[in-house]
Amino acid sequence: MKLPERVLAVNLNQLGDALFTTPALALLRERLPDAHIDVQAGGRAASVLAGNRDIDHLYARPPRRGMSRNAALLRTLRAGRYDAVILFQSNLSYAILARAAGVPVRVGFAQNACGPFLTRRVPPARRGEHLVASYVRLIDAFCEGGEVPAAGHLPLKVAVSAADHAFADGFLREQGLTTPVVALVIGTTRPQKRWPEEYWSVLADRLWDACGARSLLIGGPDEAAEAARIRAAARSPLVSAVGHTDMKQLAALLSRCSVVVTGDSGPMHLATAVGTPVVALFGSTDPRETGPWHGAPDHPVRGSVLYDALPCAPCGKSPTCGGRFDCLRGLTPERVFAATASTLGVGTWDPLPVIPTTGGV
């Protein structure tokens, strides 16, 4: 088979999902070193992929759904004269547009009615399979086999500039923060992923009293009021970076922290990409599928994952508990403190609650 010379990968919109595709893009570049590889991505995904050396050109997708977004993709497909398109996102409209644009090779997951419009159909992610592994399978099918790199060769990637690191260092210096600094990511995309607000101040105080660790609140502008309430409830001197960074600055800031305590969120994957240990709190989602990724399914997680696997979990986007979220409420501040202190190297911790991320490539 003649190797494709011009490839467009249609990426996802969310921060974490986009980071999940970076190992697959690295594999694609390894398999096709001379190909021109473009990526179209939307929202925060485009910002976190900027500067990725496996990508030749990055197109930012319009923020609004509907005709404007579809028209932008069709223009990109036609102008780029691509001989292959890879659909990381199982979007029926995108599959139809790829065929309408006459792209000869169209690879994607056989779900959401996309199958008839694809030339290579890949089974979607299996239950318990990490999404990174499913994206790697997509590239493996696109390249028609070959040896998948060994464990540890496919980490998440984010390009952080010297200016981003300078911002992070300046912020920490201005706030008088020295190690150990523990980042507390209070924001998530859905309420069923959100650790109880009143737990954060308790955790911060325990870290300060027992470990001398300063806590740094992380979140977007929408979490500003919550951050203010957490700071008011705490005895310890909390610092807030909520709403003060862009994605790359946040990555740099997380790289300077000793540990990141977080729910299933984009910043969790940013922390993983820059090599900072995480204490990840899971409830409504399966950590085997979206948990911290460190290069391969059997690669050890730096830090820990707390997940009680209640009978109702994972409920995904359809919680049945009436908003109680017992899956997260059961992850008490004392349990999370013990895991965090152990990761800091200043305590011991019973590892029984930890569910390591697993999956198959």
PDB file of C-alpha atoms in Angstrom, residues 7-210:
ATOM      1  CA  VAL A   7      -3.142  13.265   6.643  1.00  0.00           C
ATOM      2  CA  LEU A   8      -5.760  15.207   8.601  1.00  0.00           C
ATOM      3  CA  ALA A   9      -6.610  14.056  12.123  1.00  0.00           C
ATOM      4  CA  VAL A  10      -9.921  15.428  13.390  1.00  0.00           C
ATOM      5  CA  ASN A  11      -9.481  15.832  17.122  1.00  0.00           C
ATOM      6  CA  LEU A  12     -11.767  16.221  20.103  1.00  0.00           C
ATOM      7  CA  ASN A  13     -12.938  19.367  21.870  1.00  0.00           C
ATOM      8  CA  GLN A  14     -12.126  18.793  25.540  1.00  0.00           C
ATOM      9  CA  LEU A  15      -8.724  19.281  27.149  1.00  0.00           C
ATOM     10  CA  GLY A  16      -8.304  15.789  28.553  1.00  0.00           C
ATOM     11  CA  ASP A  17      -9.596  14.068  25.426  1.00  0.00           C
ATOM     12  CA  ALA A  18      -7.147  16.008  23.261  1.00  0.00           C
ATOM     13  CA  LEU A  19      -4.239  15.046  25.510  1.00  0.00           C
ATOM     14  CA  PHE A  20      -5.379  11.428  25.185  1.00  0.00           C
ATOM     15  CA  THR A  21      -4.753  11.628  21.432  1.00  0.00           C
ATOM     16  CA  THR A  22      -1.139  12.820  21.757  1.00  0.00           C
ATOM     17  CA  PRO A  23       0.324   9.296  22.160  1.00  0.00           C
ATOM     18  CA  ALA A  24      -1.575   8.243  19.030  1.00  0.00           C
ATOM     19  CA  LEU A  25      -0.279  11.268  17.122  1.00  0.00           C
ATOM     20  CA  ALA A  26       3.260  10.405  18.232  1.00  0.00           C
ATOM     21  CA  LEU A  27       2.766   6.861  16.939  1.00  0.00           C
ATOM     22  CA  LEU A  28       1.395   8.224  13.658  1.00  0.00           C
ATOM     23  CA  ARG A  29       4.476  10.418  13.257  1.00  0.00           C
ATOM     24  CA  GLU A  30       6.715   7.444  14.057  1.00  0.00           C
ATOM     25  CA  ARG A  31       4.982   5.303  11.432  1.00  0.00           C
ATOM     26  CA  LEU A  32       4.821   8.092   8.812  1.00  0.00           C
ATOM     27  CA  PRO A  33       7.916  10.239   9.435  1.00  0.00           C
ATOM     28  CA  ASP A  34       7.760  11.979   6.042  1.00  0.00           C
ATOM     29  CA  ALA A  35       4.011  12.607   5.888  1.00  0.00           C
ATOM     30  CA  HIS A  36       2.392  16.025   6.305  1.00  0.00           C
ATOM     31  CA  ILE A  37       0.160  15.628   9.371  1.00  0.00           C
ATOM     32  CA  ASP A  38      -2.435  18.281  10.176  1.00  0.00           C
ATOM     33  CA  VAL A  39      -4.904  18.341  13.063  1.00  0.00           C
ATOM     34  CA  GLN A  40      -8.225  20.112  13.412  1.00  0.00           C
ATOM     35  CA  ALA A  41      -9.356  20.620  17.013  1.00  0.00           C
ATOM     36  CA  GLY A  42     -11.762  22.831  18.865  1.00  0.00           C
ATOM     37  CA  GLY A  43     -11.993  24.704  22.143  1.00  0.00           C
ATOM     38  CA  ARG A  44      -9.317  24.122  24.742  1.00  0.00           C
ATOM     39  CA  ALA A  45      -8.090  21.139  22.741  1.00  0.00           C
ATOM     40  CA  ALA A  46      -6.477  23.399  20.162  1.00  0.00           C
ATOM     41  CA  SER A  47      -4.620  25.421  22.795  1.00  0.00           C
ATOM     42  CA  VAL A  48      -3.147  22.362  24.490  1.00  0.00           C
ATOM     43  CA  LEU A  49      -2.045  20.831  21.159  1.00  0.00           C
ATOM     44  CA  ALA A  50      -0.275  23.999  20.013  1.00  0.00           C
ATOM     45  CA  GLY A  51       3.453  23.457  19.669  1.00  0.00           C
ATOM     46  CA  ASN A  52       3.193  19.667  19.433  1.00  0.00           C
ATOM     47  CA  ARG A  53       6.084  18.621  17.188  1.00  0.00           C
ATOM     48  CA  ASP A  54       4.177  15.649  15.795  1.00  0.00           C
ATOM     49  CA  ILE A  55       1.772  18.091  14.098  1.00  0.00           C
ATOM     50  CA  ASP A  56       2.651  20.111  11.005  1.00  0.00           C
ATOM     51  CA  HIS A  57      -0.339  22.458  11.145  1.00  0.00           C
ATOM     52  CA  LEU A  58      -3.116  22.942  13.688  1.00  0.00           C
ATOM     53  CA  TYR A  59      -6.531  24.235  12.638  1.00  0.00           C
ATOM     54  CA  ALA A  60      -8.772  25.676  15.350  1.00  0.00           C
ATOM     55  CA  ARG A  61     -12.375  24.608  14.912  1.00  0.00           C
ATOM     56  CA  PRO A  62     -15.126  27.251  15.366  1.00  0.00           C
ATOM     57  CA  PRO A  63     -16.522  27.192  18.911  1.00  0.00           C
ATOM     58  CA  ARG A  64     -20.157  26.863  17.887  1.00  0.00           C
ATOM     59  CA  ARG A  65     -21.710  23.587  16.848  1.00  0.00           C
ATOM     60  CA  GLY A  66     -23.695  23.215  13.647  1.00  0.00           C
ATOM     61  CA  MET A  67     -23.240  24.500  10.131  1.00  0.00           C
ATOM     62  CA  SER A  68     -20.299  26.835  10.816  1.00  0.00           C
ATOM     63  CA  ARG A  69     -18.253  24.029  12.344  1.00  0.00           C
ATOM     64  CA  ASN A  70     -19.158  21.593   9.572  1.00  0.00           C
ATOM     65  CA  ALA A  71     -18.406  24.183   6.905  1.00  0.00           C
ATOM     66  CA  ALA A  72     -14.991  24.828   8.450  1.00  0.00           C
ATOM     67  CA  LEU A  73     -14.157  21.128   8.353  1.00  0.00           C
ATOM     68  CA  LEU A  74     -15.301  20.792   4.745  1.00  0.00           C
ATOM     69  CA  ARG A  75     -13.152  23.780   3.731  1.00  0.00           C
ATOM     70  CA  THR A  76     -10.159  22.277   5.522  1.00  0.00           C
ATOM     71  CA  LEU A  77     -10.677  18.886   3.881  1.00  0.00           C
ATOM     72  CA  ARG A  78     -10.954  20.319   0.386  1.00  0.00           C
ATOM     73  CA  ALA A  79      -8.168  22.877   0.681  1.00  0.00           C
ATOM     74  CA  GLY A  80      -5.743  20.389   2.198  1.00  0.00           C
ATOM     75  CA  ARG A  81      -6.110  17.824  -0.596  1.00  0.00           C
ATOM     76  CA  TYR A  82      -5.696  15.075   1.971  1.00  0.00           C
ATOM     77  CA  ASP A  83      -5.360  11.465   0.964  1.00  0.00           C
ATOM     78  CA  ALA A  84      -6.333  10.241   4.450  1.00  0.00           C
ATOM     79  CA  VAL A  85      -8.432  11.442   7.377  1.00  0.00           C
ATOM     80  CA  ILE A  86      -8.456  10.021  10.909  1.00  0.00           C
ATOM     81  CA  LEU A  87     -11.570  10.668  12.977  1.00  0.00           C
ATOM     82  CA  PHE A  88     -10.723  10.509  16.668  1.00  0.00           C
ATOM     83  CA  GLN A  89     -14.234  11.791  17.313  1.00  0.00           C
ATOM     84  CA  SER A  90     -17.108   9.520  16.260  1.00  0.00           C
ATOM     85  CA  ASN A  91     -19.182  12.302  14.765  1.00  0.00           C
ATOM     86  CA  LEU A  92     -21.542  11.287  11.962  1.00  0.00           C
ATOM     87  CA  SER A  93     -21.405  14.719  10.323  1.00  0.00           C
ATOM     88  CA  TYR A  94     -17.617  14.597  10.192  1.00  0.00           C
ATOM     89  CA  ALA A  95     -17.650  11.123   8.630  1.00  0.00           C
ATOM     90  CA  ILE A  96     -20.145  12.258   5.984  1.00  0.00           C
ATOM     91  CA  LEU A  97     -18.098  15.378   5.217  1.00  0.00           C
ATOM     92  CA  ALA A  98     -14.891  13.375   4.837  1.00  0.00           C
ATOM     93  CA  ARG A  99     -16.543  11.191   2.213  1.00  0.00           C
ATOM     94  CA  ALA A 100     -18.200  14.178   0.528  1.00  0.00           C
ATOM     95  CA  ALA A 101     -14.786  15.854   0.239  1.00  0.00           C
ATOM     96  CA  GLY A 102     -13.490  12.811  -1.613  1.00  0.00           C
ATOM     97  CA  VAL A 103     -10.815  11.802   0.904  1.00  0.00           C
ATOM     98  CA  PRO A 104      -9.889   8.275  -0.256  1.00  0.00           C
ATOM     99  CA  VAL A 105      -8.879   6.807   3.138  1.00  0.00           C
ATOM    100  CA  ARG A 106     -11.221   7.476   6.060  1.00  0.00           C
ATOM    101  CA  VAL A 107     -10.486   5.795   9.384  1.00  0.00           C
ATOM    102  CA  GLY A 108     -12.599   5.941  12.517  1.00  0.00           C
ATOM    103  CA  PHE A 109     -14.535   4.024  15.140  1.00  0.00           C
ATOM    104  CA  ALA A 110     -17.511   1.974  13.987  1.00  0.00           C
ATOM    105  CA  GLN A 111     -20.097   3.685  16.187  1.00  0.00           C
ATOM    106  CA  ASN A 112     -22.698   6.468  16.082  1.00  0.00           C
ATOM    107  CA  ALA A 113     -23.677   5.350  12.547  1.00  0.00           C
ATOM    108  CA  CYS A 114     -20.268   6.407  11.166  1.00  0.00           C
ATOM    109  CA  GLY A 115     -19.384   2.975   9.768  1.00  0.00           C
ATOM    110  CA  PRO A 116     -20.861   3.261   6.246  1.00  0.00           C
ATOM    111  CA  PHE A 117     -18.850   6.437   5.595  1.00  0.00           C
ATOM    112  CA  LEU A 118     -15.489   4.982   6.652  1.00  0.00           C
ATOM    113  CA  THR A 119     -13.081   2.921   4.577  1.00  0.00           C
ATOM    114  CA  ARG A 120     -11.487   1.403   7.696  1.00  0.00           C
ATOM    115  CA  ARG A 121     -13.698   0.693  10.658  1.00  0.00           C
ATOM    116  CA  VAL A 122     -12.156   0.173  14.078  1.00  0.00           C
ATOM    117  CA  PRO A 123     -14.076  -1.339  17.025  1.00  0.00           C
ATOM    118  CA  PRO A 124     -14.820   1.362  19.620  1.00  0.00           C
ATOM    119  CA  ALA A 125     -13.226   1.403  23.055  1.00  0.00           C
ATOM    120  CA  ARG A 126     -13.954  -1.715  25.071  1.00  0.00           C
ATOM    121  CA  ARG A 127     -15.303  -1.557  28.621  1.00  0.00           C
ATOM    122  CA  GLY A 128     -12.323  -1.044  30.891  1.00  0.00           C
ATOM    123  CA  GLU A 129      -9.983  -0.041  28.047  1.00  0.00           C
ATOM    124  CA  HIS A 130      -8.194   3.259  28.473  1.00  0.00           C
ATOM    125  CA  LEU A 131      -9.171   5.799  25.821  1.00  0.00           C
ATOM    126  CA  VAL A 132      -5.502   6.353  25.001  1.00  0.00           C
ATOM    127  CA  ALA A 133      -5.219   2.663  24.126  1.00  0.00           C
ATOM    128  CA  SER A 134      -8.259   2.877  21.853  1.00  0.00           C
ATOM    129  CA  TYR A 135      -6.772   5.846  19.986  1.00  0.00           C
ATOM    130  CA  VAL A 136      -3.520   3.923  19.565  1.00  0.00           C
ATOM    131  CA  ARG A 137      -5.551   1.057  18.071  1.00  0.00           C
ATOM    132  CA  LEU A 138      -7.031   3.546  15.620  1.00  0.00           C
ATOM    133  CA  ILE A 139      -3.576   4.540  14.387  1.00  0.00           C
ATOM    134  CA  ASP A 140      -2.472   0.910  14.320  1.00  0.00           C
ATOM    135  CA  ALA A 141      -5.408   0.092  12.038  1.00  0.00           C
ATOM    136  CA  PHE A 142      -4.689   3.142   9.888  1.00  0.00           C
ATOM    137  CA  CYS A 143      -1.081   2.053   9.418  1.00  0.00           C
ATOM    138  CA  GLU A 144      -2.173  -1.567   8.918  1.00  0.00           C
ATOM    139  CA  GLY A 145      -0.286  -3.116  11.799  1.00  0.00           C
ATOM    140  CA  GLY A 146       3.334  -3.017  12.766  1.00  0.00           C
ATOM    141  CA  GLU A 147       4.917  -3.188  16.180  1.00  0.00           C
ATOM    142  CA  VAL A 148       3.345  -1.006  18.836  1.00  0.00           C
ATOM    143  CA  PRO A 149       6.035   0.764  20.911  1.00  0.00           C
ATOM    144  CA  ALA A 150       6.866  -0.809  24.251  1.00  0.00           C
ATOM    145  CA  ALA A 151       5.485   0.371  27.588  1.00  0.00           C
ATOM    146  CA  GLY A 152       6.573   3.858  28.505  1.00  0.00           C
ATOM    147  CA  HIS A 153       7.092   4.977  24.913  1.00  0.00           C
ATOM    148  CA  LEU A 154       3.727   6.683  24.475  1.00  0.00           C
ATOM    149  CA  PRO A 155       3.259   9.299  27.212  1.00  0.00           C
ATOM    150  CA  LEU A 156       0.900  12.247  27.046  1.00  0.00           C
ATOM    151  CA  LYS A 157       2.498  15.338  25.525  1.00  0.00           C
ATOM    152  CA  VAL A 158       2.120  19.060  26.063  1.00  0.00           C
ATOM    153  CA  ALA A 159       4.527  21.726  24.812  1.00  0.00           C
ATOM    154  CA  VAL A 160       5.295  24.242  27.560  1.00  0.00           C
ATOM    155  CA  SER A 161       7.373  27.280  26.611  1.00  0.00           C
ATOM    156  CA  ALA A 162      10.040  29.129  28.547  1.00  0.00           C
ATOM    157  CA  ALA A 163       7.588  32.019  28.886  1.00  0.00           C
ATOM    158  CA  ASP A 164       5.022  29.688  30.467  1.00  0.00           C
ATOM    159  CA  HIS A 165       7.597  28.437  32.965  1.00  0.00           C
ATOM    160  CA  ALA A 166       8.638  32.018  33.709  1.00  0.00           C
ATOM    161  CA  PHE A 167       4.998  32.873  34.438  1.00  0.00           C
ATOM    162  CA  ALA A 168       4.682  29.916  36.809  1.00  0.00           C
ATOM    163  CA  ASP A 169       7.909  30.735  38.629  1.00  0.00           C
ATOM    164  CA  GLY A 170       6.914  34.373  38.939  1.00  0.00           C
ATOM    165  CA  PHE A 171       3.466  33.498  40.285  1.00  0.00           C
ATOM    166  CA  LEU A 172       4.874  31.152  42.924  1.00  0.00           C
ATOM    167  CA  ARG A 173       7.502  33.709  43.907  1.00  0.00           C
ATOM    168  CA  GLU A 174       4.934  36.509  44.241  1.00  0.00           C
ATOM    169  CA  GLN A 175       2.740  34.303  46.428  1.00  0.00           C
ATOM    170  CA  GLY A 176       5.662  33.240  48.603  1.00  0.00           C
ATOM    171  CA  LEU A 177       5.144  29.584  47.759  1.00  0.00           C
ATOM    172  CA  THR A 178       8.005  27.151  48.204  1.00  0.00           C
ATOM    173  CA  THR A 179       7.923  23.371  48.138  1.00  0.00           C
ATOM    174  CA  PRO A 180       6.038  21.373  49.060  1.00  0.00           C
ATOM    175  CA  VAL A 181       3.123  22.869  47.149  1.00  0.00           C
ATOM    176  CA  VAL A 182       0.011  20.741  46.654  1.00  0.00           C
ATOM    177  CA  ALA A 183      -2.329  21.786  43.848  1.00  0.00           C
ATOM    178  CA  LEU A 184      -6.022  21.269  44.601  1.00  0.00           C
ATOM    179  CA  VAL A 185      -8.050  21.139  41.376  1.00  0.00           C
ATOM    180  CA  ILE A 186     -11.539  22.125  42.500  1.00  0.00           C
ATOM    181  CA  GLY A 187     -13.149  22.389  39.064  1.00  0.00           C
ATOM    182  CA  THR A 188     -14.684  19.655  36.911  1.00  0.00           C
ATOM    183  CA  THR A 189     -17.024  19.588  33.944  1.00  0.00           C
ATOM    184  CA  ARG A 190     -19.909  17.797  35.706  1.00  0.00           C
ATOM    185  CA  PRO A 191     -21.242  17.820  39.291  1.00  0.00           C
ATOM    186  CA  GLN A 192     -20.910  14.033  39.588  1.00  0.00           C
ATOM    187  CA  LYS A 193     -17.140  14.459  39.200  1.00  0.00           C
ATOM    188  CA  ARG A 194     -16.890  17.186  41.838  1.00  0.00           C
ATOM    189  CA  TRP A 195     -15.455  16.404  45.287  1.00  0.00           C
ATOM    190  CA  PRO A 196     -17.610  17.989  48.051  1.00  0.00           C
ATOM    191  CA  GLU A 197     -16.687  21.639  48.438  1.00  0.00           C
ATOM    192  CA  GLU A 198     -16.404  21.483  52.224  1.00  0.00           C
ATOM    193  CA  TYR A 199     -13.745  18.753  51.982  1.00  0.00           C
ATOM    194  CA  TRP A 200     -11.141  20.964  50.309  1.00  0.00           C
ATOM    195  CA  SER A 201     -10.505  23.279  53.261  1.00  0.00           C
ATOM    196  CA  VAL A 202     -10.262  20.311  55.632  1.00  0.00           C
ATOM    197  CA  LEU A 203      -7.671  18.681  53.368  1.00  0.00           C
ATOM    198  CA  ALA A 204      -5.684  21.909  53.018  1.00  0.00           C
ATOM    199  CA  ASP A 205      -5.567  22.362  56.794  1.00  0.00           C
ATOM    200  CA  ARG A 206      -4.413  18.761  57.354  1.00  0.00           C
ATOM    201  CA  LEU A 207      -1.650  19.162  54.770  1.00  0.00           C
ATOM    202  CA  TRP A 208      -0.509  22.388  56.415  1.00  0.00           C
ATOM    203  CA  ASP A 209      -0.638  21.050  59.978  1.00  0.00           C
ATOM    204  CA  ALA A 210       0.939  17.647  59.339  1.00  0.00           C
TER     205      ALA A 210
END
